[in-house]
C-alpha positions as a LaTeX table, in Angstrom:
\begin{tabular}{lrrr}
\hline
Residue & $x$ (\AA) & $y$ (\AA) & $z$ (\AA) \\
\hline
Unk1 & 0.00 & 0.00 & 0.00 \\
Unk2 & 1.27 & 3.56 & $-0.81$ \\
Unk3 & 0.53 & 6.50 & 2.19 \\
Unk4 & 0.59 & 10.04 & 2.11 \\
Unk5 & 2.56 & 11.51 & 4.80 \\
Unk6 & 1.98 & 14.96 & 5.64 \\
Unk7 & 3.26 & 17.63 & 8.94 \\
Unk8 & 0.86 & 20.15 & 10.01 \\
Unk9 & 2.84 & 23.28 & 11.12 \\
Unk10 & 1.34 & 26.45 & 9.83 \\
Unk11 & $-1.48$ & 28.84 & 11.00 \\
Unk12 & $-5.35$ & 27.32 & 10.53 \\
Unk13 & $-5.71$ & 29.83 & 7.57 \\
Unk14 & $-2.96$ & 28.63 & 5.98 \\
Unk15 & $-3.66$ & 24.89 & 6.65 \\
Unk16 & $-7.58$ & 24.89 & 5.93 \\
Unk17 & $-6.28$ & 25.90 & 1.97 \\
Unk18 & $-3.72$ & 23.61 & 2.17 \\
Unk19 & $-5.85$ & 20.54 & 2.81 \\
Unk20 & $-8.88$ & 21.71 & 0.86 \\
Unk21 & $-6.56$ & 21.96 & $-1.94$ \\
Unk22 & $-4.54$ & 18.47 & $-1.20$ \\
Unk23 & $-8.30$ & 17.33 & $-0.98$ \\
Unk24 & $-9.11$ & 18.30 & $-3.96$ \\
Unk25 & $-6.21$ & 17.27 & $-6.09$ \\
Unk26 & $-6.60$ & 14.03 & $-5.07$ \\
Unk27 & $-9.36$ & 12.57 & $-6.93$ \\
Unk28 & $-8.58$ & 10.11 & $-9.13$ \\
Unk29 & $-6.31$ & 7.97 & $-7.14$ \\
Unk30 & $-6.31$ & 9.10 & $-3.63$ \\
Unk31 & $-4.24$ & 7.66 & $-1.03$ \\
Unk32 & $-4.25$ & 7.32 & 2.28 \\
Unk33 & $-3.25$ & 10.32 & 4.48 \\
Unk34 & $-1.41$ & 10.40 & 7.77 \\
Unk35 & $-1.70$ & 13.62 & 9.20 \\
Unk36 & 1.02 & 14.50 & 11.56 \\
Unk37 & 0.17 & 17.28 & 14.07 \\
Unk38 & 2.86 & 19.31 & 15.06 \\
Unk39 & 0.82 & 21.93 & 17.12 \\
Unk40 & 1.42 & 25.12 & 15.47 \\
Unk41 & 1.81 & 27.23 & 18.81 \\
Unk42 & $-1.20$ & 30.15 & 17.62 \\
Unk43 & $-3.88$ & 27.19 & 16.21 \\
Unk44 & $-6.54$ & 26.42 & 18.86 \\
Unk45 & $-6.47$ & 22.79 & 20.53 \\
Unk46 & $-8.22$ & 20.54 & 18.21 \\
Unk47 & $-7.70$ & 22.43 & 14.83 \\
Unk48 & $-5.76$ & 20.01 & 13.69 \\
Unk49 & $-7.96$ & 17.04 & 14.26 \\
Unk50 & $-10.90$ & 19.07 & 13.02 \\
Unk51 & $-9.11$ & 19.11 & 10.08 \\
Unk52 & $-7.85$ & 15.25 & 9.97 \\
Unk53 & $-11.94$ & 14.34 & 10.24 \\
Unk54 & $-13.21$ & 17.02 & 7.47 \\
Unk55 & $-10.63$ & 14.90 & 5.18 \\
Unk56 & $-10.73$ & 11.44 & 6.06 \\
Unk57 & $-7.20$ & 11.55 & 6.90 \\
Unk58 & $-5.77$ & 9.43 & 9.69 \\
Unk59 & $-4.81$ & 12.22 & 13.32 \\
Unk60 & $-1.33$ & 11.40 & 14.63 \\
Unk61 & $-0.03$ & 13.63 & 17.12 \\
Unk62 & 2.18 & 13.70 & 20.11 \\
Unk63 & 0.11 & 17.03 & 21.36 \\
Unk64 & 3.33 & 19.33 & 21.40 \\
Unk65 & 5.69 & 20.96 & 18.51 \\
Unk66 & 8.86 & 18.25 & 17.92 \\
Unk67 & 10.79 & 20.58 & 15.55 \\
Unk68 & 10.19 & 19.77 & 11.73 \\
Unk69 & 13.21 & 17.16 & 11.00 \\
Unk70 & 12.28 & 15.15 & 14.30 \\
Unk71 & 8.79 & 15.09 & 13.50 \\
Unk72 & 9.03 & 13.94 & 10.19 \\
Unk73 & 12.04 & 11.68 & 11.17 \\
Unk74 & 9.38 & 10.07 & 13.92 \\
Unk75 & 7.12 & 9.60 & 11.52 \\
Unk76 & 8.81 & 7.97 & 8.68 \\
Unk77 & 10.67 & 5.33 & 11.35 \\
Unk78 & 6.36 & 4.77 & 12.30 \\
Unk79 & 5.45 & 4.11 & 8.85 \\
Unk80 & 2.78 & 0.94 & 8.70 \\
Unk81 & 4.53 & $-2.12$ & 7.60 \\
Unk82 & 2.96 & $-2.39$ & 4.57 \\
Unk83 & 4.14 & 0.73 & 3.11 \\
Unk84 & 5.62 & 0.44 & $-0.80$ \\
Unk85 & 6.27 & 4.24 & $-1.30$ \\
Unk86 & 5.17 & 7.09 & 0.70 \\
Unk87 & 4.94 & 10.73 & $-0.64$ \\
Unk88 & 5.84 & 13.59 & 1.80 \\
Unk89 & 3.57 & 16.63 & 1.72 \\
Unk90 & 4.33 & 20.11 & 3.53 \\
Unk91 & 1.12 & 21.56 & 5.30 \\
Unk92 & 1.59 & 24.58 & 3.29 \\
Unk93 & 1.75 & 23.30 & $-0.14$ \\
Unk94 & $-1.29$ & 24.40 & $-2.46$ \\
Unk95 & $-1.43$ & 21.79 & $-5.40$ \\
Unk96 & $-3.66$ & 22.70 & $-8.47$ \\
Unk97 & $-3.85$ & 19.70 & $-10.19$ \\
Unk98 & $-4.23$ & 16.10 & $-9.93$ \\
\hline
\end{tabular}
């Protein structure tokens, strides 16, 4: 199985359009999404999961910032086991096409 792995650090404006536009992009082959919260210091508590359920994606979180390289380094070493490939997306990407 192939994932999507994405970290959430940016403000909630930011990472609403993000997501609505990963969302979106996604259509004809989407993939699973794990969603790793990094607690953006200025979101409010449960932004991020709010998110996570409005998409379908899969919450992971350890409920405090890590530091970008840690938290994606945690997160690829936590991959499931049946992982083939995994593509990395930045919370504060804006894709426009599929």
């Amino acid at each position: 199985m192939n994932y999507l792995l994405t970290v959430a650090y940016a403000n909630q404006k930011v990472l609403a359009a993000s997501y609505e536009a990963l969302s979106r992009t996604m259509v004809t082959k989407p993939l699973p999404v794990l969603m790793w919260d990094n607690c953006y210091p200025m979101n409010w508590v449960g932004f991020g999961a709010d998110i996570a359920d409005k998409y379908g994606f899969n919450y992971l979180t350890d409920g405090e910032n890590l530091g970008l390289y840690a938290a994606w380094a945690q997160r690829l070493a936590k991959i499931p086991k049946d992982c083939e490939k995994v593509i990395l997306y930045d919370g504060d990407n804006f894709p426009t096409s599929p």
